[in-house]
Tab-separated table of C-alpha atoms in Angstrom:
chain	number	residue	atom	x	y	z
A	1	MET	CA	123.826	98.909	94.838
A	2	VAL	CA	126.253	100.321	92.327
A	3	VAL	CA	127.062	103.693	90.781
A	4	GLU	CA	125.148	104.473	87.588
A	5	GLY	CA	127.334	104.964	84.581
A	6	PRO	CA	127.609	108.140	82.459
A	7	ILE	CA	124.359	109.140	80.818
A	8	GLN	CA	124.104	110.503	77.245
A	9	LEU	CA	121.062	112.324	75.888
A	10	VAL	CA	120.091	112.609	72.177
A	11	CYS	CA	117.305	114.926	70.949
A	12	LEU	CA	115.842	114.416	67.441
A	13	THR	CA	112.911	115.509	65.448
A	14	ALA	CA	110.225	112.734	65.791
A	15	SER	CA	109.070	112.781	62.130
A	16	SER	CA	112.429	112.794	60.239
A	17	GLY	CA	114.959	111.780	62.904
A	18	VAL	CA	117.129	114.902	62.371
A	19	PRO	CA	119.479	115.273	65.384
A	20	LEU	CA	118.871	118.550	67.265
A	21	PHE	CA	121.541	118.129	69.980
A	22	THR	CA	123.384	115.646	72.107
A	23	ARG	CA	124.498	116.208	75.666
A	24	GLY	CA	126.130	114.171	78.398
A	25	ALA	CA	129.110	111.856	78.129
A	26	SER	CA	132.289	113.380	76.741
A	27	ARG	CA	132.457	110.803	73.910
A	28	GLN	CA	129.359	111.366	71.776
A	29	LEU	CA	127.505	108.502	70.105
A	30	PRO	CA	128.401	107.998	66.445
A	31	PHE	CA	125.744	109.139	64.003
A	32	SER	CA	125.240	105.576	62.821
A	33	ILE	CA	124.212	104.521	66.323
A	34	ILE	CA	121.943	107.533	66.743
A	35	GLY	CA	120.285	106.550	63.464
A	36	SER	CA	119.888	102.945	64.544
A	37	LEU	CA	118.351	103.931	67.904
A	38	ASN	CA	115.843	106.130	66.055
A	39	GLY	CA	115.265	103.559	63.358
A	40	VAL	CA	114.374	100.668	65.706
A	41	HIS	CA	111.853	102.938	67.551
A	42	MET	CA	110.288	103.967	64.161
A	43	PHE	CA	110.156	100.320	63.078
A	44	GLY	CA	108.270	99.328	66.217
A	45	SER	CA	105.949	102.294	65.965
A	46	GLY	CA	105.139	101.312	62.358
A	47	HIS	CA	104.025	97.833	63.590
A	48	GLY	CA	101.976	99.103	66.496
A	49	VAL	CA	104.653	98.483	69.137
A	50	LEU	CA	105.659	101.094	71.669
A	51	LEU	CA	109.415	100.750	72.381
A	52	SER	CA	110.132	102.596	75.591
A	53	SER	CA	113.305	100.938	77.034
A	54	CYS	CA	115.731	98.111	76.525
A	55	GLU	CA	118.902	96.675	77.963
A	56	THR	CA	121.879	95.363	76.031
A	57	GLU	CA	123.906	92.195	76.891
A	58	GLY	CA	126.582	94.432	78.326
A	59	GLY	CA	124.165	96.104	80.731
A	60	GLU	CA	123.738	99.366	78.881
A	61	LYS	CA	120.253	100.839	79.186
A	62	VAL	CA	118.353	102.838	76.555
A	63	VAL	CA	115.017	104.671	76.942
A	64	TRP	CA	112.950	106.432	74.305
A	65	ARG	CA	110.228	109.044	74.665
A	66	VAL	CA	108.294	111.092	72.048
A	67	PHE	CA	106.709	114.456	73.151
A	68	GLN	CA	103.950	116.204	71.289
A	69	ASP	CA	104.572	113.997	68.215
A	70	SER	CA	107.378	116.489	67.493
A	71	VAL	CA	110.536	115.785	69.508
A	72	MET	CA	112.089	112.443	70.431
A	73	LEU	CA	114.446	112.123	73.437
A	74	ILE	CA	116.751	109.126	73.815
A	75	ALA	CA	118.793	108.517	76.959
A	76	THR	CA	121.509	105.880	77.284
A	77	SER	CA	123.500	104.864	80.273
A	78	ALA	CA	126.772	102.871	80.444
A	79	GLY	CA	127.076	99.341	81.629
A	80	HIS	CA	126.455	98.352	85.190
A	81	GLN	CA	127.859	95.651	87.394
A	82	ALA	CA	125.919	92.451	87.894
A	83	GLY	CA	123.031	92.818	90.208
A	84	SER	CA	122.120	96.318	89.308
A	85	SER	CA	118.577	97.403	90.042
A	86	LYS	CA	115.839	96.710	87.463
A	87	GLY	CA	114.275	99.937	88.576
A	88	GLU	CA	117.033	102.172	87.115
A	89	PRO	CA	115.132	102.853	83.850
A	90	VAL	CA	112.643	104.741	86.027
A	91	HIS	CA	115.396	107.227	86.681
A	92	LEU	CA	116.088	107.586	82.933
A	93	GLN	CA	112.362	108.002	82.169
A	94	ARG	CA	112.130	110.684	84.820
A	95	LEU	CA	115.191	112.388	83.247
A	96	LEU	CA	113.521	112.541	79.867
A	97	GLU	CA	110.397	114.119	81.403
A	98	ASN	CA	112.534	116.691	83.154
A	99	VAL	CA	114.539	117.514	79.988
A	100	TRP	CA	111.367	118.011	77.937
A	101	SER	CA	109.886	120.221	80.625
A	102	CYS	CA	113.171	122.144	80.774
A	103	MET	CA	112.944	122.738	76.993
A	104	VAL	CA	109.350	123.920	77.317
A	105	MET	CA	110.297	126.225	80.267
A	106	VAL	CA	112.952	127.968	78.229
A	107	LEU	CA	111.512	127.981	74.686
A	108	GLY	CA	107.736	127.448	75.127
A	109	GLN	CA	105.654	124.563	73.863
A	110	ASP	CA	104.616	126.153	70.550
A	111	GLU	CA	108.168	126.367	69.198
A	112	LEU	CA	108.848	122.707	70.095
A	113	ALA	CA	105.517	121.284	68.971
A	114	ASN	CA	105.474	123.025	65.609
A	115	VAL	CA	108.992	122.821	64.205
A	116	ARG	CA	109.115	125.123	61.178
A	117	ASN	CA	112.881	125.633	60.897
A	118	VAL	CA	115.105	122.889	62.180
A	119	GLU	CA	118.325	124.932	61.985
A	120	ARG	CA	116.800	127.809	63.912
A	121	LEU	CA	115.495	125.422	66.544
A	122	LYS	CA	118.954	123.917	66.966
A	123	LYS	CA	120.279	127.402	67.605
A	124	ASP	CA	117.439	128.310	70.051
A	125	LEU	CA	117.972	125.052	72.008
A	126	ARG	CA	121.445	126.129	73.039
A	127	ALA	CA	119.749	128.348	75.657
A	128	CYS	CA	118.610	125.131	77.378
A	129	PHE	CA	122.052	123.464	77.512
A	130	GLY	CA	123.047	124.898	80.926
A	131	LEU	CA	119.910	123.649	82.655
A	132	ILE	CA	119.934	120.340	80.714
A	133	ASP	CA	123.585	119.715	81.726
A	134	GLU	CA	122.590	120.243	85.364
A	135	LEU	CA	119.816	117.661	85.018
A	136	LEU	CA	122.203	115.195	83.392
A	137	GLU	CA	125.043	115.650	85.843
A	138	ASP	CA	122.788	115.688	88.926
A	139	ARG	CA	125.836	116.103	91.021
A	140	ARG	CA	124.516	118.598	93.563
A	141	ASP	CA	124.626	116.806	96.930
A	142	GLY	CA	121.363	117.129	98.789
A	143	VAL	CA	119.240	117.907	95.794
A	144	LEU	CA	116.983	114.943	95.029
A	145	GLY	CA	113.908	116.662	93.608
A	146	LEU	CA	114.897	115.840	90.006
A	147	LEU	CA	114.457	112.148	90.934
A	148	THR	CA	111.598	112.373	93.411
A	149	HIS	CA	109.674	115.274	91.832
A	150	CYS	CA	109.231	116.640	95.279
A	151	THR	CA	110.534	120.090	96.253
A	152	ASP	CA	113.843	120.041	98.151
A	153	CYS	CA	113.230	122.086	101.295
A	154	LEU	CA	115.338	123.610	104.084
A	155	LEU	CA	113.461	124.018	107.347
A	156	PRO	CA	114.556	127.390	108.820
A	157	PRO	CA	114.647	128.165	112.579
A	158	GLN	CA	112.187	131.096	112.283
A	159	PRO	CA	109.780	130.220	109.450
A	160	PRO	CA	106.953	132.738	110.222
A	161	LEU	CA	109.200	135.777	109.757
A	162	LEU	CA	110.629	134.490	106.440
A	163	GLN	CA	107.131	133.537	105.269
A	164	GLU	CA	105.852	137.008	106.030
A	165	ALA	CA	108.740	138.598	104.163
A	166	VAL	CA	108.248	136.405	101.064
A	167	GLN	CA	104.517	137.177	100.939
A	168	GLY	CA	105.082	140.945	101.388
A	169	PHE	CA	107.902	141.032	98.818
A	170	ALA	CA	105.866	139.144	96.215
A	171	ALA	CA	102.789	141.318	96.777
A	172	ALA	CA	104.847	144.533	96.404
A	173	ALA	CA	106.163	143.185	93.112
A	174	ASP	CA	102.597	142.619	91.821
A	175	SER	CA	102.960	138.870	92.052
A	176	GLU	CA	101.389	135.976	93.936
A	177	PHE	CA	104.359	133.691	93.241
A	178	GLY	CA	107.419	134.236	95.451
A	179	CYS	CA	110.113	131.923	96.808
A	180	LEU	CA	113.183	132.068	99.035
A	181	LEU	CA	115.944	129.622	98.295
A	182	VAL	CA	118.684	128.843	100.771
A	183	HIS	CA	121.567	126.549	99.758
A	184	GLY	CA	119.502	125.698	96.693
A	185	ARG	CA	116.516	124.555	98.714
A	186	VAL	CA	113.155	126.262	99.318
A	187	ALA	CA	113.006	127.807	102.779
A	188	ALA	CA	109.794	129.788	102.316
A	189	ALA	CA	107.300	130.414	99.482
A	190	THR	CA	103.917	131.962	98.901
A	191	GLU	CA	100.748	129.820	98.815
A	192	MET	CA	100.411	130.199	95.048
A	193	TRP	CA	104.032	129.088	94.504
A	194	TRP	CA	103.151	125.838	96.286
A	195	ARG	CA	100.168	125.466	94.032
A	196	LEU	CA	102.373	125.146	91.013
A	197	ALA	CA	102.857	121.616	89.759
A	198	PRO	CA	105.591	119.760	91.753
A	199	GLN	CA	107.739	119.254	88.675
A	200	GLU	CA	107.535	122.970	87.861
A	201	ILE	CA	108.757	123.920	91.372
A	202	VAL	CA	111.588	121.449	91.071
A	203	LEU	CA	112.721	122.804	87.684
A	204	LEU	CA	112.348	126.398	88.789
A	205	SER	CA	114.552	125.661	91.722
A	206	ALA	CA	117.093	124.044	89.413
A	207	LEU	CA	116.959	127.113	87.172
A	208	MET	CA	117.494	129.348	90.197
A	209	ARG	CA	120.566	127.316	91.206
A	210	SER	CA	121.855	127.531	87.651
A	211	LEU	CA	121.384	131.309	87.594
A	212	SER	CA	123.037	131.645	91.017
A	213	ASP	CA	126.103	129.862	89.691
A	214	SER	CA	126.455	132.660	87.126
A	215	ALA	CA	127.567	134.935	90.026
A	216	SER	CA	125.056	137.682	88.999
A	217	ALA	CA	123.400	139.559	91.786
A	218	SER	CA	120.134	139.805	89.937
A	219	CYS	CA	118.469	138.745	86.672
A	220	ASP	CA	115.288	139.029	84.665
A	221	TYR	CA	114.653	135.711	82.927
A	222	PRO	CA	111.640	134.718	80.753
A	223	VAL	CA	110.125	131.315	81.588
A	224	PHE	CA	107.232	129.247	80.534
A	225	LEU	CA	105.483	126.965	83.003
A	226	PRO	CA	105.400	123.479	81.431
A	227	GLN	CA	101.992	122.641	82.862
A	228	GLY	CA	100.487	125.904	84.008
A	229	SER	CA	101.457	128.162	81.132
A	230	PRO	CA	103.355	126.363	78.357
A	231	THR	CA	102.618	128.904	75.630
A	232	VAL	CA	102.728	132.283	77.575
A	233	ALA	CA	105.959	133.404	79.160
A	234	HIS	CA	106.326	134.954	82.596
A	235	ARG	CA	109.229	136.931	83.988
A	236	LEU	CA	111.376	135.284	86.707
A	237	LEU	CA	112.994	138.043	88.771
A	238	ARG	CA	115.837	136.687	90.952
A	239	PHE	CA	117.944	138.519	93.508
A	240	GLN	CA	120.830	137.367	95.668
A	241	LEU	CA	120.237	138.483	99.271
A	242	LEU	CA	123.392	136.815	100.709
A	243	PRO	CA	125.794	134.268	99.231
A	244	GLY	CA	123.684	131.134	99.260
A	245	ALA	CA	120.341	132.904	99.750
A	246	ASP	CA	118.221	133.997	96.802
A	247	VAL	CA	114.672	135.296	96.409
A	248	CYS	CA	112.587	135.229	93.281
A	249	VAL	CA	109.120	136.181	91.987
A	250	LEU	CA	107.180	135.237	88.903
A	251	CYS	CA	105.494	138.367	87.485
A	252	GLY	CA	104.143	140.066	84.374
A	253	PRO	CA	105.518	143.082	82.449
A	254	THR	CA	105.853	145.129	85.635
A	255	PRO	CA	107.685	145.935	87.858
A	256	SER	CA	111.118	146.428	86.191
A	257	LEU	CA	114.163	144.675	87.467
A	258	HIS	CA	115.724	147.993	88.557
A	259	HIS	CA	112.673	149.167	90.446
A	260	THR	CA	112.379	145.817	92.253
A	261	GLU	CA	116.074	145.682	93.079
A	262	SER	CA	116.429	149.301	94.242
A	263	GLY	CA	113.009	149.819	95.913
A	264	LEU	CA	111.853	146.452	97.266
A	265	VAL	CA	114.787	144.185	98.072
A	266	GLY	CA	116.264	146.367	100.692
A	267	ARG	CA	112.906	147.337	102.127
A	268	PHE	CA	111.816	143.804	102.817
A	269	TRP	CA	115.024	141.884	103.377
A	270	SER	CA	117.549	144.288	105.028
A	271	PRO	CA	115.753	143.958	108.431
A	272	LEU	CA	116.079	140.147	108.163
A	273	VAL	CA	119.809	139.891	107.493
A	274	ASP	CA	120.546	138.166	110.821
A	275	ILE	CA	117.588	135.792	110.351
A	276	LEU	CA	118.946	134.923	106.911
A	277	ARG	CA	122.391	134.253	108.287
A	278	ASN	CA	120.828	131.943	110.943
A	279	CYS	CA	118.982	130.204	108.117
A	280	LEU	CA	122.203	129.777	106.145
A	281	ALA	CA	123.831	128.447	109.305
A	282	VAL	CA	121.450	125.477	109.178
A	283	GLY	CA	123.507	124.474	106.206
A	284	GLU	CA	123.531	120.925	104.880
A	285	ARG	CA	121.664	119.536	107.896
A	286	CYS	CA	118.564	121.289	106.550
A	287	LEU	CA	116.976	121.062	110.023
A	288	PRO	CA	116.930	123.580	112.811
A	289	ALA	CA	118.869	122.798	115.968
A	290	SER	CA	115.664	122.023	117.824
A	291	VAL	CA	115.409	118.742	115.924
A	292	SER	CA	117.219	115.979	117.707
A	293	LEU	CA	118.219	112.961	115.672
A	294	GLN	CA	119.673	109.620	116.697
A	295	PRO	CA	123.565	109.701	116.425
A	296	ASP	CA	123.643	106.564	114.267
A	297	VAL	CA	121.708	108.097	111.309
A	298	LEU	CA	124.152	108.559	108.393
A	299	ALA	CA	121.679	110.102	105.948
A	300	PHE	CA	117.894	110.520	105.506
A	301	LEU	CA	115.266	111.524	102.975
A	302	LEU	CA	111.864	112.495	104.262
A	303	ILE	CA	109.024	113.048	101.835
A	304	ASN	CA	105.662	114.553	102.658
A	305	ARG	CA	103.401	112.725	100.264
A	306	GLU	CA	100.488	115.279	100.613
A	307	ASN	CA	102.279	118.431	99.498
A	308	HIS	CA	105.196	116.834	97.502
A	309	ARG	CA	107.896	118.404	99.597
A	310	SER	CA	111.077	116.700	100.894
A	311	VAL	CA	113.963	117.315	103.258
A	312	SER	CA	117.204	115.352	103.187
A	313	SER	CA	120.596	115.382	104.634
A	314	VAL	CA	123.811	113.386	104.933
A	315	LEU	CA	124.858	113.603	108.621
A	316	HIS	CA	128.196	111.909	107.976
A	317	PRO	CA	130.747	113.451	108.204
A	318	LEU	CA	128.802	116.098	110.074
A	319	CYS	CA	128.567	113.866	113.081
A	320	PRO	CA	131.989	114.046	114.877
A	321	HIS	CA	131.759	110.544	116.385
A	322	LEU	CA	131.378	109.009	112.933
A	323	GLN	CA	134.370	110.690	111.265
A	324	ASP	CA	136.976	108.254	112.476
A	325	ASP	CA	135.188	105.111	111.363
A	326	PRO	CA	137.102	103.770	108.332
A	327	ALA	CA	134.263	101.428	107.367
A	328	LEU	CA	131.992	104.346	106.433
A	329	THR	CA	131.678	105.536	102.918
A	330	SER	CA	132.242	109.071	101.706
A	331	LYS	CA	129.609	111.803	101.863
A	332	THR	CA	129.115	111.729	98.053
A	333	ARG	CA	128.650	107.927	98.149
A	334	CYS	CA	126.086	108.363	100.926
A	335	TRP	CA	124.036	110.531	98.619
A	336	GLU	CA	124.376	107.953	95.857
A	337	LEU	CA	123.303	105.158	98.166
A	338	LEU	CA	120.353	107.189	99.372
A	339	LYS	CA	119.182	107.702	95.757
A	340	LEU	CA	119.616	104.089	94.864
A	341	PHE	CA	117.722	102.960	97.954
A	342	TYR	CA	114.920	105.353	97.079
A	343	ILE	CA	114.722	103.860	93.566
A	344	LEU	CA	114.724	100.388	94.940
A	345	CYS	CA	111.889	101.056	97.392
A	346	MET	CA	109.735	102.960	94.934
A	347	THR	CA	110.038	100.276	92.163
A	348	ARG	CA	109.603	97.231	94.404
A	349	TYR	CA	107.825	97.980	97.678
A	350	PHE	CA	106.171	101.274	98.335
A	351	LYS	CA	103.211	102.885	96.646
A	352	GLN	CA	104.841	104.367	93.645
A	353	GLY	CA	102.619	107.252	92.634
A	354	GLU	CA	104.446	109.591	90.223
A	355	ALA	CA	107.733	107.683	90.613
A	356	SER	CA	106.302	104.560	88.945
A	357	PRO	CA	106.939	103.798	85.284
A	358	PRO	CA	103.857	103.472	83.065
A	359	LYS	CA	102.318	99.978	83.269
A	360	GLU	CA	103.236	99.230	79.653
A	361	GLU	CA	106.857	100.120	80.412
A	362	THR	CA	107.338	97.503	83.143
A	363	GLU	CA	109.255	94.478	82.060
A	364	GLU	CA	107.033	91.397	81.798
A	365	GLY	CA	108.020	88.930	84.387
A	366	ALA	CA	110.386	91.287	86.132
A	367	PRO	CA	111.000	90.833	89.892
A	368	THR	CA	109.069	94.047	90.581
A	369	GLU	CA	105.954	92.824	88.832
A	370	ASP	CA	106.093	89.327	90.343
A	371	LEU	CA	106.665	90.705	93.852
A	372	VAL	CA	103.919	93.286	93.785
A	373	HIS	CA	101.351	90.918	92.268
A	374	GLY	CA	102.254	88.277	94.837
A	375	LEU	CA	101.426	90.488	97.868
A	376	SER	CA	98.021	90.778	99.368
A	377	HIS	CA	98.912	94.038	101.160
A	378	GLN	CA	100.817	97.276	100.646
A	379	PRO	CA	104.328	97.009	102.255
A	380	LEU	CA	104.916	99.795	104.764
A	381	GLN	CA	108.524	98.977	105.771
A	382	CYS	CA	111.619	97.507	104.163
A	383	TYR	CA	115.315	97.206	104.879
A	384	LEU	CA	118.463	96.352	103.017
A	385	VAL	CA	121.932	95.289	104.289
A	386	THR	CA	124.897	95.695	101.977
A	387	ASP	CA	128.641	95.666	102.510
A	388	GLU	CA	128.622	99.520	102.808
A	389	CYS	CA	125.628	100.284	105.065
A	390	LYS	CA	122.226	99.361	106.281
A	391	SER	CA	119.118	101.028	104.836
A	392	PHE	CA	115.597	101.280	106.139
A	393	GLY	CA	112.449	102.582	104.472
A	394	LEU	CA	109.210	103.544	106.246
A	395	GLN	CA	105.947	104.543	104.712
A	396	THR	CA	102.909	106.073	106.390
A	397	PRO	CA	99.799	107.693	104.781
A	398	GLN	CA	101.455	111.109	104.898
A	399	HIS	CA	105.225	110.445	104.804
A	400	GLN	CA	107.922	108.284	103.296
A	401	LEU	CA	111.245	108.069	105.085
A	402	PHE	CA	114.507	106.593	103.807
A	403	LEU	CA	117.532	106.164	106.111
A	404	LEU	CA	121.124	104.997	105.945
A	405	PHE	CA	122.895	103.503	108.947
A	406	PRO	CA	126.390	102.238	109.737
A	407	LEU	CA	126.770	98.487	109.573
A	408	ALA	CA	127.354	98.417	113.353
A	409	VAL	CA	123.785	99.312	114.069
A	410	PRO	CA	121.770	96.119	114.888
A	411	THR	CA	119.202	95.219	112.230
A	412	PHE	CA	116.464	94.785	114.804
A	413	ALA	CA	116.942	98.327	115.935
A	414	LEU	CA	116.455	100.000	112.506
A	415	HIS	CA	112.665	100.333	112.833
A	416	THR	CA	112.903	101.930	116.281
A	417	VAL	CA	115.451	104.542	115.065
A	418	ALA	CA	113.346	105.211	111.966
A	419	ALA	CA	110.193	105.833	113.992
A	420	HIS	CA	112.072	108.105	116.331
A	421	THR	CA	113.518	110.046	113.483
A	422	LEU	CA	110.140	110.526	111.780
A	423	ALA	CA	108.506	111.614	115.014
A	424	SER	CA	111.350	113.961	115.885
A	425	ILE	CA	111.253	115.871	112.575
A	426	THR	CA	107.509	116.070	112.179
A	427	THR	CA	106.785	117.041	115.758
A	428	SER	CA	109.411	119.786	115.858
A	429	THR	CA	108.806	121.244	112.442
A	430	PHE	CA	105.210	120.240	111.492
A	431	PHE	CA	106.659	119.044	108.184
């Protein structure tokens, strides 16, 4: 498993191939290459062939996607070392889906599907760049929802009190959609918030993190819901309760930002300041202290397949007894390995669901296809041993669990530790 190279994104009009913007790598693609990438896709389309991805001799990958017969997105990634995963285009395809939904969320589907003035659209698209750059960089440790399309969650120590506050705050703001984010992860939300499409929740969380980085205490931001309301905008009201803790609601023309901030924020959240601090203290572990994990777990990603929620954490270097082991990789590398192991499992072994590429996008004769077609059953467990760590994946009807371990852990013990980890988290938190 290797580190993915820099990704560059190109956006063009689908009909004429006029470039709208490029984002990503510091060195932009020459116009001639952009024209060639667009031209080869148009050539295939004219002959009844859908070109969705390819790989060059040097290992560079390219994916294409046309949305609403109006906008084409092209993503390219730099070369990889030998042995890189065949499943990596899945990540690029997921990126294109997220970027398109981001554009719809900021501008609305009508403006993108019916391009009347290219120069004006170029100008309007600048409002998307901050969020698009966040999707491209994907450097926030602990945030995996852009890849999994499952909501990144933090499990607080006193969830009923926070849940009651979110529901009361949203109702007072004439909204059914409210959410509390702690360290960029959802700690509590209203029932209607959870009924939004999983991708919408993931992108709203990303937008909230981006707005939080602006250091503003509050904001009133218009958003379209890519699936629920792509043509009618809602207002996203966001308020910082404490550094690292933000609450937001989706609402209509009322109430005003000033009325909500001055009359409702203090009323509902001032009594819970200590509880919010306890929630913030959970930190990167994302689990309350009542959850006991085996000391040899380096990192984990747990997905609830029924409600599309996930919780993840890198416990190294949080675990003191692991800090002095020179063989262990860095915390950032642990997150990278966790992502790569997830991609490997979802493209080769586990039931893929949303994470799978469309059937026509799977390489003919690829190891993934041969392996899946050669099995008479659905794999439920898998493991991988590399020169950096050991990884184990476990799938049940309700959950998927992905774990990283130090090399010193015996391979035969991986399943036992994984089963204990799953039982410990789900029993204590009902996740």
